[in-house]
Structures are given as C-alpha cells and as structure tokens.
Short mmCIF file of C-alpha atoms in Angstrom, two decimals:
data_model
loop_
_atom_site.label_atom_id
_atom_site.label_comp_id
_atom_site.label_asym_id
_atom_site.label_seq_id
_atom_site.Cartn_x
_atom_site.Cartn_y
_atom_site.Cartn_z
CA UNK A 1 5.54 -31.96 -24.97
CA UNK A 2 3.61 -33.67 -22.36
CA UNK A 3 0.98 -31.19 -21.82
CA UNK A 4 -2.03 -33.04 -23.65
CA UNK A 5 -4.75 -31.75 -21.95
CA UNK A 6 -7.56 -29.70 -24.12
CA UNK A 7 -7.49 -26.30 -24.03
CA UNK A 8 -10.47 -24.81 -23.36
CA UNK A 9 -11.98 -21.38 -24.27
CA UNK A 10 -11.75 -20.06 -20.75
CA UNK A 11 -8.50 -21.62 -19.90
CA UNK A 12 -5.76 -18.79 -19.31
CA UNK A 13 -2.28 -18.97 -18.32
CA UNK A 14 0.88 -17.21 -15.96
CA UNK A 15 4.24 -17.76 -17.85
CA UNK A 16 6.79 -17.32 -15.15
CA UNK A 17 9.22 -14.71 -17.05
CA UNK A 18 13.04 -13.68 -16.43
CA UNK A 19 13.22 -12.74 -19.64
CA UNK A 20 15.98 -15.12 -20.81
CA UNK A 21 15.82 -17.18 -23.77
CA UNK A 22 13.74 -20.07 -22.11
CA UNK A 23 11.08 -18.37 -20.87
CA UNK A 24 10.83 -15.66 -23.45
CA UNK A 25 10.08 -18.79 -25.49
CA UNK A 26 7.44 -20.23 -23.40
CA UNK A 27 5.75 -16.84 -23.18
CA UNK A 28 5.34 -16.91 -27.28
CA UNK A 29 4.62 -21.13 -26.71
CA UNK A 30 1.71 -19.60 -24.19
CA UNK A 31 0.55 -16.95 -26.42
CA UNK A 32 0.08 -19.37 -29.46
CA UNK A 33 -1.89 -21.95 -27.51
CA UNK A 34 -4.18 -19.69 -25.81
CA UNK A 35 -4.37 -16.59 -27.12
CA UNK A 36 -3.08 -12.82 -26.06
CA UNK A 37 -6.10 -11.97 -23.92
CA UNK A 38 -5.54 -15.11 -21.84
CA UNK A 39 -1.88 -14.69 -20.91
CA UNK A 40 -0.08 -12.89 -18.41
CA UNK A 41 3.71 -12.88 -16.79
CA UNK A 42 5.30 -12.96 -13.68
CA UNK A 43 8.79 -12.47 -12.85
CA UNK A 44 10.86 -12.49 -9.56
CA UNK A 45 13.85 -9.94 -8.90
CA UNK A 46 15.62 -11.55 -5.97
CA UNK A 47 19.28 -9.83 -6.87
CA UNK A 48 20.33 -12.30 -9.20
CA UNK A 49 23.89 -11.15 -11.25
CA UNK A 50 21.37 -10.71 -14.74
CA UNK A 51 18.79 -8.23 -13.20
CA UNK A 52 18.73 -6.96 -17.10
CA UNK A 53 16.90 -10.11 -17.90
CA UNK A 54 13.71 -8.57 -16.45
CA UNK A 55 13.94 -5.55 -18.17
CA UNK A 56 13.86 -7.72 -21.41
CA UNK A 57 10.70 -9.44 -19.92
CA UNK A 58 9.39 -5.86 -19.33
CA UNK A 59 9.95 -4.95 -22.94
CA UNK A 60 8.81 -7.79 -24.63
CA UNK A 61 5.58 -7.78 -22.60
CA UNK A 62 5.27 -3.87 -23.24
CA UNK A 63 5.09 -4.74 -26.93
CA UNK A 64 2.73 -7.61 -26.30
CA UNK A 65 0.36 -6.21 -24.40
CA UNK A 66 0.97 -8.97 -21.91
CA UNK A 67 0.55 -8.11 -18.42
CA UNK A 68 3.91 -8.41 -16.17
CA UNK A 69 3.86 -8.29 -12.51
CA UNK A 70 7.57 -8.51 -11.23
CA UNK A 71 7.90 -9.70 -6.98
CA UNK A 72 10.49 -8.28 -4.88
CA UNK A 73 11.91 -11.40 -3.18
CA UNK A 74 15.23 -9.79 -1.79
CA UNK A 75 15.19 -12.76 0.97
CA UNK A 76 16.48 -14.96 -1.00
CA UNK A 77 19.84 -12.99 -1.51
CA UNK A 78 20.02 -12.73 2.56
CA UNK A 79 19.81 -16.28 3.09
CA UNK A 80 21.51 -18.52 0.39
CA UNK A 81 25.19 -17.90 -0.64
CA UNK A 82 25.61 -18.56 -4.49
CA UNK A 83 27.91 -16.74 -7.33
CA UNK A 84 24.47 -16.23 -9.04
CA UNK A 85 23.18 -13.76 -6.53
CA UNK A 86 26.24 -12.58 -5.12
CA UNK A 87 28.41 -10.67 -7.25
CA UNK A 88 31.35 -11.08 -4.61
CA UNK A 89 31.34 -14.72 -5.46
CA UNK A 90 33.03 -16.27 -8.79
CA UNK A 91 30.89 -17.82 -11.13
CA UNK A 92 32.28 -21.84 -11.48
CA UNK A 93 33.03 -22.41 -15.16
CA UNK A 94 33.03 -25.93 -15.16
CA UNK A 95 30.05 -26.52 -13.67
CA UNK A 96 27.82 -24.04 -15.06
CA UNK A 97 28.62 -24.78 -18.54
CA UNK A 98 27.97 -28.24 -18.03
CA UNK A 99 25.08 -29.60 -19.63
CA UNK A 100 25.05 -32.92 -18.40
CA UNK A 101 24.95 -34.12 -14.98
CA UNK A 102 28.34 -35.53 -13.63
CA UNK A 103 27.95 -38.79 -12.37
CA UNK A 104 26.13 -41.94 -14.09
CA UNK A 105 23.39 -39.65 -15.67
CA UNK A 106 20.51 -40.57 -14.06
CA UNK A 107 21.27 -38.56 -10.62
CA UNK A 108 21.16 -35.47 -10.09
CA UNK A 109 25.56 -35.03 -9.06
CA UNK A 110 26.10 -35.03 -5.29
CA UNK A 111 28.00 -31.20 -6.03
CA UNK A 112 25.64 -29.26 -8.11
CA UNK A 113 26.85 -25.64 -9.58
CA UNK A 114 27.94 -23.33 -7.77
CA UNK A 115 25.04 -20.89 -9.64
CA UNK A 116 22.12 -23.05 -7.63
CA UNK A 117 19.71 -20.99 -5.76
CA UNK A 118 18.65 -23.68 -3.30
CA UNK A 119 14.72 -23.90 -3.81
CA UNK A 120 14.12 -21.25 -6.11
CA UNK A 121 12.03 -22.97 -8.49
CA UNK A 122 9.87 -23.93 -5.46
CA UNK A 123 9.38 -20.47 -3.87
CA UNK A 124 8.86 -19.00 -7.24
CA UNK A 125 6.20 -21.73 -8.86
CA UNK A 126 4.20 -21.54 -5.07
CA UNK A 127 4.26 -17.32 -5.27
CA UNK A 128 3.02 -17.73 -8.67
CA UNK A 129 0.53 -19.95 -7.53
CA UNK A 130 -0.54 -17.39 -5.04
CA UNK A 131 -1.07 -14.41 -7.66
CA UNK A 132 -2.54 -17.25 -10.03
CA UNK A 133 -5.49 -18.39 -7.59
CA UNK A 134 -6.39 -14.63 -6.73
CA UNK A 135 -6.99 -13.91 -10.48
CA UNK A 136 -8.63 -17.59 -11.18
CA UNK A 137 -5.79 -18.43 -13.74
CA UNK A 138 -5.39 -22.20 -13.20
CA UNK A 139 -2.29 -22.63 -15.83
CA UNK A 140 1.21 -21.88 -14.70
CA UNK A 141 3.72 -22.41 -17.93
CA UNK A 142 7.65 -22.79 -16.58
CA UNK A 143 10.72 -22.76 -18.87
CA UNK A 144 12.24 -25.42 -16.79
CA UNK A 145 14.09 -28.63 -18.19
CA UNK A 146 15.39 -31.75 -17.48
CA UNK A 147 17.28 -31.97 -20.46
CA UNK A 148 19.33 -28.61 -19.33
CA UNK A 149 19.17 -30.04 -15.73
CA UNK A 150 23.10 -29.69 -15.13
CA UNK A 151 22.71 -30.74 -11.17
CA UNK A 152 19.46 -28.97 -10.36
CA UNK A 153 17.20 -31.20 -8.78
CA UNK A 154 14.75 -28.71 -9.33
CA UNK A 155 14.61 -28.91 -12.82
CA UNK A 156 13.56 -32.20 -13.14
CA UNK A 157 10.08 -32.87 -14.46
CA UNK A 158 9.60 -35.59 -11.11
CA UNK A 159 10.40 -32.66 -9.15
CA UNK A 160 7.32 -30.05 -10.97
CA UNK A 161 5.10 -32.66 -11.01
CA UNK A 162 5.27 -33.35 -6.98
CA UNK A 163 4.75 -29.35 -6.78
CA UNK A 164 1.91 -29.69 -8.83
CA UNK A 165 0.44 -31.97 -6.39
CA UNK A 166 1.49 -29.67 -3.21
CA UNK A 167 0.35 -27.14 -4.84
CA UNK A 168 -3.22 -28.30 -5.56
CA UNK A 169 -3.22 -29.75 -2.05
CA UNK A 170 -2.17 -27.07 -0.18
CA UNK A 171 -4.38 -23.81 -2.50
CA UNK A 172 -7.09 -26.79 -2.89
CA UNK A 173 -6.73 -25.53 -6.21
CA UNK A 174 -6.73 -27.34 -9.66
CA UNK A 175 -3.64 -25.80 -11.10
CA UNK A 176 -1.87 -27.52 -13.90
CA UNK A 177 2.26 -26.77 -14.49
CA UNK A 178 3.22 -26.64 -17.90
CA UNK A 179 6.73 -27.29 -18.94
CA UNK A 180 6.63 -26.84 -22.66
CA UNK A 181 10.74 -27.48 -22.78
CA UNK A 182 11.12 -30.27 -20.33
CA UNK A 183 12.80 -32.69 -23.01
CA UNK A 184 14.53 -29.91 -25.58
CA UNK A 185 17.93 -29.48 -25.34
CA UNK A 186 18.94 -26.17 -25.93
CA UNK A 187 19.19 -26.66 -30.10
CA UNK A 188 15.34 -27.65 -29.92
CA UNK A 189 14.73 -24.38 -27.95
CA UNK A 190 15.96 -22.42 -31.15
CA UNK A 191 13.76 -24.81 -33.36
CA UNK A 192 10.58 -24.12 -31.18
CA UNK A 193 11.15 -20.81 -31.37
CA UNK A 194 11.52 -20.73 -35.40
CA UNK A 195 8.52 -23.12 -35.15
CA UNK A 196 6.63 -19.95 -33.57
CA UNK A 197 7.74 -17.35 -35.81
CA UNK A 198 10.29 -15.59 -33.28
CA UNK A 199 13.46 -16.74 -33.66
CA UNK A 200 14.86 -12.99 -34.09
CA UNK A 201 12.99 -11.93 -31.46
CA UNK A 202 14.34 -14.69 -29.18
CA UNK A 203 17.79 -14.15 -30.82
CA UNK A 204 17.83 -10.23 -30.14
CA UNK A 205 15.16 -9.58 -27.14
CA UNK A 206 16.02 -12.14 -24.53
CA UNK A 207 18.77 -11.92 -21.90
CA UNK A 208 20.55 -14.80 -20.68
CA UNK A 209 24.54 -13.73 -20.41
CA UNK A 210 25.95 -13.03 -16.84
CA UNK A 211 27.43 -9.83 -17.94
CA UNK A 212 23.91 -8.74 -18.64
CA UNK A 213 24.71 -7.76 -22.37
CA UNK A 214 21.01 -8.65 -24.18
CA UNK A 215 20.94 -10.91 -27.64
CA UNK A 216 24.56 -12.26 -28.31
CA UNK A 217 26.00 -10.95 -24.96
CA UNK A 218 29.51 -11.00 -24.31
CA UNK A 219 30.09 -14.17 -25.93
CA UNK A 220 32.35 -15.41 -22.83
CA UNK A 221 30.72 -16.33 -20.20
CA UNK A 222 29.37 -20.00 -19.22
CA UNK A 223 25.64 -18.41 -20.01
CA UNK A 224 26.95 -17.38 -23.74
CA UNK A 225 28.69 -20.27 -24.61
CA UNK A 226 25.73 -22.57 -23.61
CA UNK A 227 23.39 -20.11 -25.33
CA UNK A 228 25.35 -20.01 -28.51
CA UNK A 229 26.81 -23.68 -28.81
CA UNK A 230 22.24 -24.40 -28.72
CA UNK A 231 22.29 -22.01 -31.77
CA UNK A 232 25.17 -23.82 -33.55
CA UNK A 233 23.04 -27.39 -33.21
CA UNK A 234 19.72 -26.30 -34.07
CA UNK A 235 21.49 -24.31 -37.49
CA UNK A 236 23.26 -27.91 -38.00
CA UNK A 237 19.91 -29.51 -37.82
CA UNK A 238 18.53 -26.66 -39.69
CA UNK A 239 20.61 -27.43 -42.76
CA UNK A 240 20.65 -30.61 -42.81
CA UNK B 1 2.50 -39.10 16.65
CA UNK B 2 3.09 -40.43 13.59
CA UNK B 3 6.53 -39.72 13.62
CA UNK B 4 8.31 -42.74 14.92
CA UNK B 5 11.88 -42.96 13.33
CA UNK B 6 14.48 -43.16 15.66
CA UNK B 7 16.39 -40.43 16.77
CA UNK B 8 19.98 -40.43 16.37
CA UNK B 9 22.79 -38.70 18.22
CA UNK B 10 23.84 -36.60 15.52
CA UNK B 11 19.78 -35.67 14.32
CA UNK B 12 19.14 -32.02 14.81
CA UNK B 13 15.70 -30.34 14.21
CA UNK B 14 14.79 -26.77 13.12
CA UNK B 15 11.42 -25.55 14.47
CA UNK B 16 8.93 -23.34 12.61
CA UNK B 17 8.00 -20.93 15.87
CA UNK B 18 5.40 -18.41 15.76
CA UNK B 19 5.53 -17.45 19.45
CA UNK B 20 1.56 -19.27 19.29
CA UNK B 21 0.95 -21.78 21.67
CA UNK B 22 1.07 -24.65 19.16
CA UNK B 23 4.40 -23.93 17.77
CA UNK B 24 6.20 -23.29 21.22
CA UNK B 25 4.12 -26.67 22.60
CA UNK B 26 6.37 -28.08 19.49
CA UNK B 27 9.32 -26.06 20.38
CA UNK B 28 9.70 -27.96 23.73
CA UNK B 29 8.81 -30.97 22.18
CA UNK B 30 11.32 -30.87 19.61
CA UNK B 31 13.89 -29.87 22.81
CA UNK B 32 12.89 -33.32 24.45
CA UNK B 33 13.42 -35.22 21.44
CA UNK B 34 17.00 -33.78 20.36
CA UNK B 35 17.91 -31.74 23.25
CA UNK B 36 18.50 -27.92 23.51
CA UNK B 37 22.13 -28.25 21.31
CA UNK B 38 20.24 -29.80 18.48
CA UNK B 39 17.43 -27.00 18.29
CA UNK B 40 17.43 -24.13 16.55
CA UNK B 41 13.87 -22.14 15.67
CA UNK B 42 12.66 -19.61 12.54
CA UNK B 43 10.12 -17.63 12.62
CA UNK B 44 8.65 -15.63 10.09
CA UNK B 45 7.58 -11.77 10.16
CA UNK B 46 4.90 -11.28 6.88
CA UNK B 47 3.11 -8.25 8.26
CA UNK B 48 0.88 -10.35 10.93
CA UNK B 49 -1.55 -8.90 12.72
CA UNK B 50 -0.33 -10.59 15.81
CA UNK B 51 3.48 -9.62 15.16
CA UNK B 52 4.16 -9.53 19.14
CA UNK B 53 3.94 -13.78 18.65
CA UNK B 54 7.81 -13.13 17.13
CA UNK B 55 8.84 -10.81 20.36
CA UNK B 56 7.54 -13.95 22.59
CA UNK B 57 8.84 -16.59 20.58
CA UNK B 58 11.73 -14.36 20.77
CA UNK B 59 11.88 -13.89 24.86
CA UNK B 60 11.32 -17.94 24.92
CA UNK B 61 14.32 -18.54 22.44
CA UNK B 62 16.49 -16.17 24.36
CA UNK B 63 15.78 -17.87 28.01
CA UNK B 64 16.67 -21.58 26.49
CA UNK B 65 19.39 -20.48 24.46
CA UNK B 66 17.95 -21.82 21.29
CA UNK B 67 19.26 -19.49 18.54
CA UNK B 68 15.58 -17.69 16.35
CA UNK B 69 15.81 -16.69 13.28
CA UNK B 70 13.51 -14.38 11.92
CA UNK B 71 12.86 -14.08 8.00
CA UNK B 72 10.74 -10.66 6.94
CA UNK B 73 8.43 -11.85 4.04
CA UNK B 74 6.59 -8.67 3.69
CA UNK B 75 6.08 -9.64 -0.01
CA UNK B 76 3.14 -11.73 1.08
CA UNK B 77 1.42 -9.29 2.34
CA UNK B 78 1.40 -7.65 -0.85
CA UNK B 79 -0.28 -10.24 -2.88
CA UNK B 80 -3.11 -11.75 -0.94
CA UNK B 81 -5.65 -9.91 0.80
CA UNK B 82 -6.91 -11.47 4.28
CA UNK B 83 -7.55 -10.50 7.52
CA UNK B 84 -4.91 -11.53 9.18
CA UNK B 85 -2.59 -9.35 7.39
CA UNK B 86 -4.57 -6.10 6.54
CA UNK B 87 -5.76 -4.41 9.24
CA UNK B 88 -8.25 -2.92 7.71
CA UNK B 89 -9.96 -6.06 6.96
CA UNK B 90 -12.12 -7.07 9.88
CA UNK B 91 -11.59 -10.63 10.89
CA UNK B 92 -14.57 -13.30 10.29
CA UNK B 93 -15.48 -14.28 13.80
CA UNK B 94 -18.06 -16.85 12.77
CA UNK B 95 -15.23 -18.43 10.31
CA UNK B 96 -12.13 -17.62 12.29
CA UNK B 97 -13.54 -19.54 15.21
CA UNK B 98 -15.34 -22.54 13.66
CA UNK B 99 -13.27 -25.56 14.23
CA UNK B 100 -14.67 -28.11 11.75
CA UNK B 101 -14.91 -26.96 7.83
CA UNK B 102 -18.06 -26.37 7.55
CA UNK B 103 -19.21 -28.60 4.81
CA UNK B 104 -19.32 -32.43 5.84
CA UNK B 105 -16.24 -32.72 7.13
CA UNK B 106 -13.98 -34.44 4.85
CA UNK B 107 -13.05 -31.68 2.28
CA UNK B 108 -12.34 -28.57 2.95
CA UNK B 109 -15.31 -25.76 3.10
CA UNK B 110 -15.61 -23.76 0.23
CA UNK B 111 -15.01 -20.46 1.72
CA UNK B 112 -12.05 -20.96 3.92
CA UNK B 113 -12.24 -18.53 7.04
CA UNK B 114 -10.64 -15.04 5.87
CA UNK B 115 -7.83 -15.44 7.84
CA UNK B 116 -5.83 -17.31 5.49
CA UNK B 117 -3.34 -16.22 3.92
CA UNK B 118 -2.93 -18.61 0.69
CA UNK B 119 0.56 -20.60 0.64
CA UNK B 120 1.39 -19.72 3.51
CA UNK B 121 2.50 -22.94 5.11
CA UNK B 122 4.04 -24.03 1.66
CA UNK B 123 6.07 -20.61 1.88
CA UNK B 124 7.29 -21.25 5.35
CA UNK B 125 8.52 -24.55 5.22
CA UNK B 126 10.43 -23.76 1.88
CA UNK B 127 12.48 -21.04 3.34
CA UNK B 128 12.87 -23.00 6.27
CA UNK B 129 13.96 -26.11 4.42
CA UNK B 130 17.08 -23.74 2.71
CA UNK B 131 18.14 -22.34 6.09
CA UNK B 132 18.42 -25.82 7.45
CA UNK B 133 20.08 -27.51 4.23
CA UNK B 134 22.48 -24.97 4.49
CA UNK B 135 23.28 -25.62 7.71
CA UNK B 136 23.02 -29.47 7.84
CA UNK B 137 19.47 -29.59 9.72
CA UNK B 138 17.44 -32.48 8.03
CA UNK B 139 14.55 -32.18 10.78
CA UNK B 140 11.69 -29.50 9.95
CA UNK B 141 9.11 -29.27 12.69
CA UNK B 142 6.10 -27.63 12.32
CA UNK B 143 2.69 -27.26 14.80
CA UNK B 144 0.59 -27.08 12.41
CA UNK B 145 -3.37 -29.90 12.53
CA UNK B 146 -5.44 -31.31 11.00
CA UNK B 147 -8.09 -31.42 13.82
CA UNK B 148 -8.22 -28.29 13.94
CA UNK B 149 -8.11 -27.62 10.19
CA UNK B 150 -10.92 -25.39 9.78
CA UNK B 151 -10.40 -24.85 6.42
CA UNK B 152 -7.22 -24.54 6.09
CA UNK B 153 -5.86 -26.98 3.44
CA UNK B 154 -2.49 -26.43 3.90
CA UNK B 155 -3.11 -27.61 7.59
CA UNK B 156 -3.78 -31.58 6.37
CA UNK B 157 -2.00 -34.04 6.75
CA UNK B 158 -1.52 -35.22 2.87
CA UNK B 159 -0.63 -31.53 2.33
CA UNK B 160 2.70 -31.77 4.47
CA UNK B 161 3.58 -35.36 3.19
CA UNK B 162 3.36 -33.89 -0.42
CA UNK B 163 5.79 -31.16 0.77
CA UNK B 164 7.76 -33.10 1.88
CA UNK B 165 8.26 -35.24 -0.90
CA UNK B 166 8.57 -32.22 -2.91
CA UNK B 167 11.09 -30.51 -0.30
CA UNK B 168 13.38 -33.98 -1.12
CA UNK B 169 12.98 -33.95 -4.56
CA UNK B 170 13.61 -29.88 -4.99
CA UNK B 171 16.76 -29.83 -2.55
CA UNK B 172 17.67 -33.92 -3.58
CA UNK B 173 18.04 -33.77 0.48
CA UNK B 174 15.98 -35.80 3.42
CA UNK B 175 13.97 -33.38 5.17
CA UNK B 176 11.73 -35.17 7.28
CA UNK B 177 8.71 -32.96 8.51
CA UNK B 178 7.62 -33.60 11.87
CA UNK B 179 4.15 -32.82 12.97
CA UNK B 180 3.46 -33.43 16.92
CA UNK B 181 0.31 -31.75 16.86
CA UNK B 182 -0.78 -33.04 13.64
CA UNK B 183 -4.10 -35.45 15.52
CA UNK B 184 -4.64 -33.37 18.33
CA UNK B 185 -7.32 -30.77 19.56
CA UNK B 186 -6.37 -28.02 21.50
CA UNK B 187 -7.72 -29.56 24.39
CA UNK B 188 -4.78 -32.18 23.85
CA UNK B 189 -2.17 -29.75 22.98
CA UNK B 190 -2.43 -27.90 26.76
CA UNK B 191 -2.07 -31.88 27.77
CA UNK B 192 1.07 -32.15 25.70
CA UNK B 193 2.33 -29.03 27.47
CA UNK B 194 1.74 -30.59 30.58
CA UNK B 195 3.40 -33.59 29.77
CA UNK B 196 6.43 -31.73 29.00
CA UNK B 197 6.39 -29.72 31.72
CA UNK B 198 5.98 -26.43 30.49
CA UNK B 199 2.00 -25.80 31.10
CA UNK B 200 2.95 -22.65 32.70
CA UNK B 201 5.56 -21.09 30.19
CA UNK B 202 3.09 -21.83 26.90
CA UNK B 203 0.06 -20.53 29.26
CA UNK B 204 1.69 -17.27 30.42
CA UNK B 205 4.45 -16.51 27.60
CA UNK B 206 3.15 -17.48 23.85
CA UNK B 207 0.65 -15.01 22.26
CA UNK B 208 -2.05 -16.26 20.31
CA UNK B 209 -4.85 -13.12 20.83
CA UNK B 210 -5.14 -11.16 17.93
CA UNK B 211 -5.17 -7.85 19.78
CA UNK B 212 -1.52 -8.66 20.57
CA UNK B 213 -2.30 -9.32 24.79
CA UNK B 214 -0.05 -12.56 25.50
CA UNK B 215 -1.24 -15.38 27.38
CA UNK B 216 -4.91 -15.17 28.51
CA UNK B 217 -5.22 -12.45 25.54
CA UNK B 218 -8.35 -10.33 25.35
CA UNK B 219 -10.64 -12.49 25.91
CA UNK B 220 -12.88 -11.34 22.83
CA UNK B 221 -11.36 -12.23 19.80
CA UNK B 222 -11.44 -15.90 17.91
CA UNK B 223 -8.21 -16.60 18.72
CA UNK B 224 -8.42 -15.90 22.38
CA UNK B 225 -11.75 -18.02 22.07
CA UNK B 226 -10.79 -20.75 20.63
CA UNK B 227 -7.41 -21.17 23.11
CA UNK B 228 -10.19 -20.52 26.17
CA UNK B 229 -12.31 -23.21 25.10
CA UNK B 230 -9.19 -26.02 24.39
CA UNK B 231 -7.86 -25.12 27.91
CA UNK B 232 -11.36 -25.74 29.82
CA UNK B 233 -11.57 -29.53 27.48
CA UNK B 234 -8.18 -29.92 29.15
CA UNK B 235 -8.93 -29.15 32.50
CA UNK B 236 -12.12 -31.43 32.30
CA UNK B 237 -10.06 -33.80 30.76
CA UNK B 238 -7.63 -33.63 34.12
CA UNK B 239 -10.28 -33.33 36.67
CA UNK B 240 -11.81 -37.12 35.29
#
C-alpha cells in the first residue's frame, strides 16, 4: 500500500476520523498495524451536510477505547461556498457520483464537484499535525485516494506527499502520512475491511450518506449509490 | 528579491497583514508592484497577544482603501500552548529576542523560542490561498525571513517554496508566494520602507510591542527590542 517503512515498537499513530466508511477503515487498518495503545483519532466538524458522521467516529472510538479529539473549524463554512457545507446549496449529482475524473484521466477536470471544500485536506492534515507534534505521535494515517479522486486535486497521492514535505519543513518534524487506500477503489475498501475482520462493523457503524442515515442510508443520494455500487464489486469479486 | 516574474496588467496580489512592521513594509510593497486596485489584505485574529496589530493594520487598510479581511482562528489557540497566545505564559526574553538559532546556524535550534505557535504560517497561507482562489487572486504575499529566522522553521525559505508547491498541487491553481523580506534584516526592512516612501507610516502606525503600545512600543519587551535595534542598523546604515 505504499507505506513500507518498519514499524517500530514506539511508533504510534493519529487516524484522521469523520467517521465514514474510509476512514472508519483506516482506523481498524491503524489499529492492526500498531496496536490499540498506540492509536488515537481526530476529527474536524466544520458544518459539513453529514455532521452524523462524527458521531459514528465518536461511537466507534467509545467502544475502542481509542481516544477522539474532534476541532471546531466553523471558518471554513464562512469562507468557501460548496453544497457540502451549505445546506442552502444543491448537491450536483453528476459530479459527485462520478468516480472518474472527466477529461483524459490523468488531470484532475478543470470543473471539479460542486461538494469540494477548497483546501480541506490541507487545513485538516496541518491541524493534525499540530495536535500530533504536541503529543510526539509522528504517524498521521488519511483515508484519502486517488483512485476515488473524482476532481479533487487534493486527493491525489502527489498532492499528500508534497504536504508531507511542508509539513516536516515547516514543524521541523519527521512526520510520515499514511494513505493505506490511495490505490483501492471503493470494492477493495470492502475487501480490506473483510481482510480486517470488520466488514459488519464498517457495513453498519460508519456514516457516509448526505441524508445522514448511518449503515445503508437512504440509498439515494450520490454518497449511497457510490457506497453501495463499491459493495456490489467487492461481493462480485467475492464470489468469484 | 527573488521574485522576478513579470508583472502583468491583470496580476493582483493578496497580502498576509498583521498590522507588524514587516507585513505592512510588504503591504506597500505589494501596492507598488500591482497598484492599490490590485491589493487586497487578510489578516488573521488567533487570540494574539498583540491583537491591536489587526486594529492598525485595520486603520492602514481603511486610509488606502485596500479592502482587510480578518479570519478569527481561535481554534489555534486551543491546541498549542505558547506565549504568544496564553497570557499566562510569560514570554522567553532571552529566546524571543535572539536573532540567530542558536545552534550553528544552519538548522534550526532545538528549542525554538516559546513564542511560536506551531503551523502557524502553514495555517495562514492556506486560508489565505482559498480566499484568493475564490476570488481570482493568484499572488500570496507574505513578510515573513529567513534572516531573521530565529527558530522559526516555518520562516525559511525552502519552507514557503514547499507550500507553495503544495498550495498548487492542493487547489490545482498557480499561487505564487511572494516574499520581499525573505533576505533581509530588520535593519534593511526600515530601508525598504524608506525606499517606498512610507518610513513614517510603518514607524508611527504598525504595532509590533507586545504590550499592545504602537509604534515606538514599550520599549521593554523583545519585540520592541528587537524593532529598536533594526532601526539604529538603519540609521547607521544612512548616516555612511
């Protein structure tokens, strides 16, 4: 998954957390590799249309014993206009359901979807880095993916690995971003999570529709149909 | 200056403005450069100790007609504990004031001075950058050095080229960050003032003391120190 390095003993990781599907699964993915004691969460409320997600996140870490700080970042909302924050604003099918990027494939499309939250990956990977340094956790684990990219530039794995780089440069700081699902689709998602024994937990736990409606959700919106046509190609793959 | 692309017509630059003397030095720059239509300014209120900075960089906005925004980030002051935030803390006078790190000079000291506030600058420029995407502004200026570093990593030079490469990659936009002060001392920064014109306006109306006194400040503190001792290399400079 491109994250080779050794794990060491003392090594410990954040999992940035919304408590979606993704993430949920890279909190298990962080658990397994090292350990319970050596894991904590962080999650960011900045009044995105799912705030229900981090309730999930709050619940599965509850169980876990995993530690969960969640940030107030209300600025966001103030300054960016998006039909993810806004609720006033219409979510654009089309777009957000697309799981390819428009144009020849290999750019991110000059009109991304109308969910983008210009720089959020950014502000929330450098306050993460922030809590991280204080408590002399060095790992920061992100759900983020290339494969999913659908006209985020800041999904792409050239984009976390020139944060990692800021980041170290500007904390002088030798943090190292993990991106367990950079090149899943959503299909291999499921599979990883099968892989670590919590496919029902991802299946039932998480939060990822718009309508906030945990599990299966409301089984219309662009977030449920991406969710559950990834569950109809991992259970092809799964009988096959 | 190191920044030595050519202006165009149509270029217009957003200015990172504390109300400081570096940032409003840059402030006029950055009017020079573009001219007053193409400026606009953001400043950032996370709980300072200095917070009357924003009420001068305000007063110096309103006089040119250059249109400040000011973002409240209190949510930094909530997750790193520093001087410069937290009253409570006393300020590190021996740090605060030292202007080389205090190892041998090419990597940063250890113990940065207790004034920093971690991320900071990496914070800043990201909420900058999606205020001036979303209005068309490609130009980020910021006053921060690395002469007068002390410390500080997110003051070098490599720092703000790796943001900005990240910035570009994040948004898939070209932001280019400008740094006029970026190889100067303080004593040269009163010379750029001068050179602009405005030796007066950053002496008498930018607030860099941190017991809040504008201009020639208290006289006691680091910060008030450290501007003292730049303006008398300046006038020596002048009177050669």
């Amino acid at each position: 998954m491109g994250n080779t390095h050794r794990v060491k003993q003392t090594d410990s990781a954040m999992v940035l957390l919304s408590g979606g599907q993704d993430s949920t699964t890279c909190l298990y993915w962080a658990i397994r590799r090292y350990g319970y004691e050596n894991v904590s969460a962080i999650g960011f409320d900045y009044g995105q249309r799912h705030i229900g997600e981090l309730q999930c996140a709050q619940t599965i870490c509850d169980g876990l014993g995993v530690h969960f700080d969640v940030l107030a970042l209300p600025v966001v909302n103030t300054i960016t206009e998006n039909a993810l924050t806004r609720a006033e604003i219409p979510v654009d099918i089309v777009s957000a359901i697309s799981t390819k990027p428009k144009d020849d494939g290999n750019n991110p499309p000059s009109v991304p979807p109308n969910t983008l939250v210009e720089g959020r990956n950014l502000l929330f990977l450098t306050y993460a880095a922030i809590y991280a340094k204080s408590r002399g956790i060095k790992i920061l684990v992100t759900g983020v993916s290339q494969t999913d990219f659908s006209g985020y530039p800041d999904c792409r794995d050239i984009f976390i690995k020139s944060t990692n780089v800021t980041l170290n440069l500007g904390f002088d700081y030798p943090f190292v971003i993990e991106t367990p699902l950079m090149w899943l689709d959503k299909a291999q998602v499921w599979d990883l999570a099968r892989e670590l024994g919590v496919l029902d937990v991802i299946k039932e736990k998480t939060l990822t529709c718009y309508n906030g409606i945990p599990g299966e959700g409301c089984g219309k919106c662009p977030a449920c149909e991406l969710r559950r046509r990834g569950y109809e190609g991992f259970m092809r793959s799964q009988n096959k």
